Amino acid sequence: MPDAAETDGLTVGQVSTRLGVTVRALHHWDEMGLARPSLRTAAGYRLYTAGDLERLHRVVVYREIGLGLDRIRAILDDSTADVPDALRAQRKQVAERIDRLQQLSAGLDRMIDAHERGLLLTVEQQAAIFGPEWNPDWPVEARERYGDTTQWRQYAVRSASRGPEEWQAVADAVAGLDRALGEAMDAGVAPGSPEANQLVERHREVFASYFPLTRQMQVCLGRMYEADPGFAAHYDGIRPGLATWFRRIVDAEARAHDIDPDTATWQ
């Protein structure tokens, strides 16, 4: 703490610079009786003493830990208060706030990583969860292709909150849907039937693990599943012709909701 010789007679501007608070805040604290300058010049200008500055330092500390100004005034004006105990209580609150901020920082780091990497899993975890066909380069490629889209941002928010167990649940849901699609095709389920429409809705629900999927977007996905060699190989590996059958049941359900599959767009 600066000594009295250095601090007696400081103007509001000098105190503002020393404490890193605005002149407006100092005037407000003065008006409400929280921290008033004790001296006056011959011209009537108020000046702060060393004691005033010590009180202001405490105001700043209390405010930083989240106390309201009325509460700060009550603490400072309580002549019976045990100062060491009050300081220990402050220290505890500061430590708790630091812990909360560290948790927030860690959460922001995960969010940044999720936006940049997609999956917050090691290569070994990805292989264990998604199976031997999984290519760990796919999330990077997806980021390069879709990183500026709303859907990628929605996906990143979900990814940031997931660990291996949550991703395993997603993988299990996808695998269960794939089996159900193959079994329905084997059973001769027709596009537009209640059974087919139920599977289309189930696909939208499962896909929501990545980002919300509208029916128009689902139509676009169905066409991509059929046309893209990688996706077509996946679905046709479950059942020959499954990629085309899936596109047909999606188109049929879209028509039932007044969507023309031939003009559907990603929206």
Tab-separated table of C-alpha atoms in Angstrom:
chain	number	residue	atom	x	y	z
A	1	MET	CA	0.000	0.000	0.000
A	2	PRO	CA	1.451	3.470	-0.882
A	3	ASP	CA	2.361	5.616	2.140
A	4	ALA	CA	0.543	8.787	3.122
A	5	ALA	CA	3.181	11.100	1.715
A	6	GLU	CA	2.657	9.622	-1.709
A	7	THR	CA	-1.137	9.522	-1.662
A	8	ASP	CA	-2.519	12.440	0.371
A	9	GLY	CA	-4.102	14.959	-1.962
A	10	LEU	CA	-4.809	12.807	-5.017
A	11	THR	CA	-7.325	14.116	-7.535
A	12	VAL	CA	-10.169	11.985	-8.820
A	13	GLY	CA	-8.315	11.559	-12.121
A	14	GLN	CA	-5.168	10.341	-10.376
A	15	VAL	CA	-7.136	7.866	-8.265
A	16	SER	CA	-8.976	6.643	-11.355
A	17	THR	CA	-5.631	5.880	-13.022
A	18	ARG	CA	-4.150	4.194	-9.940
A	19	LEU	CA	-7.126	1.917	-9.271
A	20	GLY	CA	-8.243	1.251	-12.828
A	21	VAL	CA	-11.785	2.475	-12.215
A	22	THR	CA	-13.657	5.183	-14.063
A	23	VAL	CA	-14.041	8.737	-12.851
A	24	ARG	CA	-17.780	8.233	-13.187
A	25	ALA	CA	-17.653	5.285	-10.760
A	26	LEU	CA	-15.659	7.336	-8.241
A	27	HIS	CA	-18.211	10.161	-8.429
A	28	HIS	CA	-21.020	7.626	-7.920
A	29	TRP	CA	-19.331	6.087	-4.892
A	30	ASP	CA	-18.816	9.579	-3.499
A	31	GLU	CA	-22.484	10.515	-3.990
A	32	MET	CA	-23.759	7.357	-2.284
A	33	GLY	CA	-21.367	7.737	0.653
A	34	LEU	CA	-19.412	4.588	-0.152
A	35	ALA	CA	-15.998	6.223	-0.582
A	36	ARG	CA	-15.713	9.979	-0.226
A	37	PRO	CA	-12.572	12.096	-0.630
A	38	SER	CA	-11.652	13.699	2.704
A	39	LEU	CA	-9.770	16.842	1.639
A	40	ARG	CA	-10.685	19.969	-0.274
A	41	THR	CA	-8.527	22.477	-2.079
A	42	ALA	CA	-8.933	26.206	-1.616
A	43	ALA	CA	-10.967	26.192	-4.810
A	44	GLY	CA	-13.317	23.566	-3.428
A	45	TYR	CA	-11.987	20.538	-5.353
A	46	ARG	CA	-12.039	17.299	-3.392
A	47	LEU	CA	-8.868	15.286	-2.870
A	48	TYR	CA	-8.316	11.719	-1.684
A	49	THR	CA	-6.097	10.846	1.266
A	50	ALA	CA	-4.131	7.669	1.909
A	51	GLY	CA	-6.975	6.459	4.114
A	52	ASP	CA	-9.480	7.182	1.377
A	53	LEU	CA	-7.355	5.230	-1.074
A	54	GLU	CA	-7.138	2.257	1.301
A	55	ARG	CA	-10.937	2.190	1.540
A	56	LEU	CA	-11.207	2.417	-2.237
A	57	HIS	CA	-8.850	-0.523	-2.642
A	58	ARG	CA	-11.181	-2.591	-0.477
A	59	VAL	CA	-14.216	-1.426	-2.477
A	60	VAL	CA	-12.555	-2.571	-5.689
A	61	VAL	CA	-11.698	-5.976	-4.199
A	62	TYR	CA	-15.194	-6.513	-2.827
A	63	ARG	CA	-16.738	-5.486	-6.123
A	64	GLU	CA	-14.489	-7.870	-8.044
A	65	ILE	CA	-15.734	-10.824	-5.987
A	66	GLY	CA	-19.309	-9.907	-6.837
A	67	LEU	CA	-20.609	-7.997	-3.806
A	68	GLY	CA	-23.172	-5.264	-4.370
A	69	LEU	CA	-22.303	-1.686	-3.447
A	70	ASP	CA	-24.783	-1.526	-0.563
A	71	ARG	CA	-23.343	-4.724	0.888
A	72	ILE	CA	-19.806	-3.359	0.502
A	73	ARG	CA	-20.737	-0.185	2.378
A	74	ALA	CA	-22.293	-2.205	5.191
A	75	ILE	CA	-19.125	-4.273	5.582
A	76	LEU	CA	-16.785	-1.292	5.498
A	77	ASP	CA	-18.844	0.727	7.967
A	78	ASP	CA	-19.193	-2.097	10.513
A	79	SER	CA	-16.779	-1.134	13.267
A	80	THR	CA	-17.306	-4.485	14.998
A	81	ALA	CA	-16.282	-6.557	12.007
A	82	ASP	CA	-13.365	-8.955	12.424
A	83	VAL	CA	-11.106	-7.838	9.579
A	84	PRO	CA	-8.989	-11.028	9.346
A	85	ASP	CA	-12.136	-13.168	9.260
A	86	ALA	CA	-13.645	-10.897	6.640
A	87	LEU	CA	-10.485	-11.172	4.556
A	88	ARG	CA	-10.488	-14.964	4.898
A	89	ALA	CA	-14.083	-15.015	3.700
A	90	GLN	CA	-13.062	-12.847	0.747
A	91	ARG	CA	-10.177	-15.190	-0.041
A	92	LYS	CA	-12.539	-18.189	-0.003
A	93	GLN	CA	-14.927	-16.448	-2.378
A	94	VAL	CA	-12.066	-15.490	-4.678
A	95	ALA	CA	-10.836	-19.101	-4.708
A	96	GLU	CA	-14.326	-20.335	-5.566
A	97	ARG	CA	-14.599	-17.793	-8.352
A	98	ILE	CA	-11.205	-18.820	-9.724
A	99	ASP	CA	-12.364	-22.439	-9.732
A	100	ARG	CA	-15.524	-21.491	-11.637
A	101	LEU	CA	-13.501	-19.488	-14.141
A	102	GLN	CA	-11.075	-22.383	-14.623
A	103	GLN	CA	-14.017	-24.680	-15.327
A	104	LEU	CA	-15.381	-22.125	-17.778
A	105	SER	CA	-11.972	-21.892	-19.442
A	106	ALA	CA	-11.797	-25.674	-19.798
A	107	GLY	CA	-15.279	-25.684	-21.306
A	108	LEU	CA	-14.285	-22.986	-23.794
A	109	ASP	CA	-11.190	-24.995	-24.737
A	110	ARG	CA	-13.405	-28.014	-25.475
A	111	MET	CA	-15.756	-25.853	-27.517
A	112	ILE	CA	-12.853	-24.466	-29.557
A	113	ASP	CA	-11.483	-27.982	-30.131
A	114	ALA	CA	-14.930	-29.235	-31.125
A	115	HIS	CA	-15.325	-26.467	-33.705
A	116	GLU	CA	-11.865	-27.141	-35.097
A	117	ARG	CA	-11.725	-30.953	-34.877
A	118	GLY	CA	-15.313	-32.163	-34.717
A	119	LEU	CA	-14.645	-35.213	-32.585
A	120	LEU	CA	-12.895	-34.889	-29.221
A	121	LEU	CA	-11.768	-38.518	-29.281
A	122	THR	CA	-8.420	-40.159	-29.848
A	123	VAL	CA	-7.901	-42.245	-32.970
A	124	GLU	CA	-8.016	-45.373	-30.806
A	125	GLN	CA	-11.310	-44.315	-29.214
A	126	GLN	CA	-12.823	-43.581	-32.612
A	127	ALA	CA	-11.861	-47.033	-33.908
A	128	ALA	CA	-13.254	-48.741	-30.814
A	129	ILE	CA	-16.556	-46.862	-30.984
A	130	PHE	CA	-17.242	-46.564	-34.708
A	131	GLY	CA	-15.669	-49.806	-35.922
A	132	PRO	CA	-12.927	-50.841	-38.351
A	133	GLU	CA	-14.544	-49.068	-41.317
A	134	TRP	CA	-14.208	-45.693	-39.606
A	135	ASN	CA	-11.653	-43.309	-41.105
A	136	PRO	CA	-10.247	-40.833	-38.521
A	137	ASP	CA	-9.664	-38.372	-41.374
A	138	TRP	CA	-13.419	-38.001	-41.930
A	139	PRO	CA	-13.993	-35.408	-39.165
A	140	VAL	CA	-11.154	-33.266	-40.561
A	141	GLU	CA	-12.567	-33.540	-44.081
A	142	ALA	CA	-16.023	-32.649	-42.776
A	143	ARG	CA	-14.586	-29.585	-41.041
A	144	GLU	CA	-12.928	-28.436	-44.253
A	145	ARG	CA	-16.131	-28.946	-46.211
A	146	TYR	CA	-18.805	-27.778	-43.774
A	147	GLY	CA	-16.933	-25.727	-41.168
A	148	ASP	CA	-18.636	-22.448	-42.091
A	149	THR	CA	-22.175	-23.831	-41.921
A	150	THR	CA	-24.800	-23.551	-39.210
A	151	GLN	CA	-24.990	-27.337	-39.043
A	152	TRP	CA	-21.288	-27.670	-38.239
A	153	ARG	CA	-21.661	-25.179	-35.405
A	154	GLN	CA	-24.653	-27.118	-34.065
A	155	TYR	CA	-22.670	-30.340	-34.320
A	156	ALA	CA	-19.704	-28.780	-32.505
A	157	VAL	CA	-21.909	-27.723	-29.582
A	158	ARG	CA	-23.101	-31.325	-29.192
A	159	SER	CA	-19.621	-32.752	-29.640
A	160	ALA	CA	-18.115	-30.504	-26.964
A	161	SER	CA	-20.354	-32.059	-24.307
A	162	ARG	CA	-19.707	-35.685	-25.267
A	163	GLY	CA	-17.174	-38.200	-24.106
A	164	PRO	CA	-16.591	-41.795	-25.253
A	165	GLU	CA	-19.705	-43.144	-23.500
A	166	GLU	CA	-21.998	-40.600	-25.126
A	167	TRP	CA	-20.498	-41.236	-28.551
A	168	GLN	CA	-20.878	-44.969	-27.999
A	169	ALA	CA	-24.602	-44.413	-27.416
A	170	VAL	CA	-24.803	-42.456	-30.682
A	171	ALA	CA	-22.928	-45.197	-32.559
A	172	ASP	CA	-25.229	-47.844	-31.103
A	173	ALA	CA	-28.307	-45.872	-32.184
A	174	VAL	CA	-26.947	-45.541	-35.728
A	175	ALA	CA	-26.092	-49.246	-35.890
A	176	GLY	CA	-29.567	-50.157	-34.623
A	177	LEU	CA	-31.159	-47.987	-37.299
A	178	ASP	CA	-29.000	-49.543	-40.016
A	179	ARG	CA	-30.110	-53.027	-38.934
A	180	ALA	CA	-33.748	-51.952	-38.885
A	181	LEU	CA	-33.456	-50.508	-42.389
A	182	GLY	CA	-31.922	-53.708	-43.733
A	183	GLU	CA	-34.574	-55.869	-42.059
A	184	ALA	CA	-37.401	-53.672	-43.385
A	185	MET	CA	-36.062	-53.873	-46.918
A	186	ASP	CA	-35.815	-57.686	-46.611
A	187	ALA	CA	-39.406	-57.759	-45.387
A	188	GLY	CA	-40.602	-55.863	-48.451
A	189	VAL	CA	-41.673	-52.733	-46.610
A	190	ALA	CA	-42.987	-50.338	-49.246
A	191	PRO	CA	-42.100	-46.634	-49.498
A	192	GLY	CA	-44.941	-44.539	-48.131
A	193	SER	CA	-46.181	-47.275	-45.778
A	194	PRO	CA	-46.553	-46.567	-42.038
A	195	GLU	CA	-43.589	-48.847	-41.330
A	196	ALA	CA	-41.380	-47.009	-43.839
A	197	ASN	CA	-42.462	-43.596	-42.596
A	198	GLN	CA	-41.672	-44.636	-39.042
A	199	LEU	CA	-38.131	-45.535	-40.100
A	200	VAL	CA	-37.734	-42.196	-41.857
A	201	GLU	CA	-38.757	-40.408	-38.656
A	202	ARG	CA	-36.412	-42.601	-36.665
A	203	HIS	CA	-33.590	-41.603	-38.991
A	204	ARG	CA	-34.298	-37.916	-38.323
A	205	GLU	CA	-34.317	-38.543	-34.580
A	206	VAL	CA	-31.025	-40.443	-34.666
A	207	PHE	CA	-29.441	-37.862	-36.938
A	208	ALA	CA	-30.396	-35.128	-34.463
A	209	SER	CA	-27.456	-36.422	-32.407
A	210	TYR	CA	-25.349	-34.474	-34.908
A	211	PHE	CA	-27.637	-31.526	-35.713
A	212	PRO	CA	-31.376	-30.907	-36.307
A	213	LEU	CA	-32.493	-32.348	-39.640
A	214	THR	CA	-35.452	-30.927	-41.536
A	215	ARG	CA	-37.387	-33.086	-43.986
A	216	GLN	CA	-35.968	-31.141	-46.926
A	217	MET	CA	-32.459	-31.666	-45.615
A	218	GLN	CA	-33.254	-35.357	-45.168
A	219	VAL	CA	-34.246	-35.593	-48.829
A	220	CYS	CA	-30.878	-34.094	-49.768
A	221	LEU	CA	-29.124	-36.617	-47.524
A	222	GLY	CA	-31.046	-39.495	-49.090
A	223	ARG	CA	-29.826	-38.451	-52.519
A	224	MET	CA	-26.267	-38.115	-51.242
A	225	TYR	CA	-26.420	-41.576	-49.648
A	226	GLU	CA	-27.361	-43.002	-53.030
A	227	ALA	CA	-24.957	-40.956	-55.168
A	228	ASP	CA	-21.831	-40.716	-53.004
A	229	PRO	CA	-19.600	-43.811	-53.441
A	230	GLY	CA	-18.611	-43.911	-49.772
A	231	PHE	CA	-22.149	-43.672	-48.390
A	232	ALA	CA	-23.554	-45.978	-51.061
A	233	ALA	CA	-20.909	-48.585	-50.210
A	234	HIS	CA	-21.866	-48.384	-46.535
A	235	TYR	CA	-25.600	-48.873	-47.081
A	236	ASP	CA	-25.253	-51.379	-49.911
A	237	GLY	CA	-22.834	-53.278	-47.701
A	238	ILE	CA	-25.693	-53.748	-45.228
A	239	ARG	CA	-28.056	-54.875	-48.019
A	240	PRO	CA	-27.502	-54.579	-51.770
A	241	GLY	CA	-29.685	-51.747	-53.008
A	242	LEU	CA	-30.334	-50.323	-49.523
A	243	ALA	CA	-29.050	-46.838	-50.451
A	244	THR	CA	-31.610	-46.547	-53.225
A	245	TRP	CA	-34.395	-48.043	-51.095
A	246	PHE	CA	-33.647	-45.583	-48.301
A	247	ARG	CA	-33.753	-42.648	-50.736
A	248	ARG	CA	-37.152	-43.872	-51.976
A	249	ILE	CA	-38.719	-44.123	-48.497
A	250	VAL	CA	-37.419	-40.644	-47.630
A	251	ASP	CA	-38.857	-39.220	-50.854
A	252	ALA	CA	-42.226	-40.886	-50.237
A	253	GLU	CA	-42.521	-39.490	-46.735
A	254	ALA	CA	-41.474	-36.044	-47.964
A	255	ARG	CA	-44.301	-36.052	-50.523
A	256	ALA	CA	-46.750	-36.878	-47.735
A	257	HIS	CA	-45.657	-33.572	-46.159
A	258	ASP	CA	-46.084	-31.604	-49.422
A	259	ILE	CA	-42.355	-31.560	-50.210
A	260	ASP	CA	-41.296	-32.207	-53.795
A	261	PRO	CA	-38.108	-34.313	-53.592
A	262	ASP	CA	-37.010	-33.066	-57.010
A	263	THR	CA	-36.847	-29.462	-55.822
A	264	ALA	CA	-35.898	-29.981	-52.159
A	265	THR	CA	-32.966	-27.881	-50.953
A	266	TRP	CA	-30.736	-27.884	-47.882
A	267	GLN	CA	-32.916	-25.780	-45.620
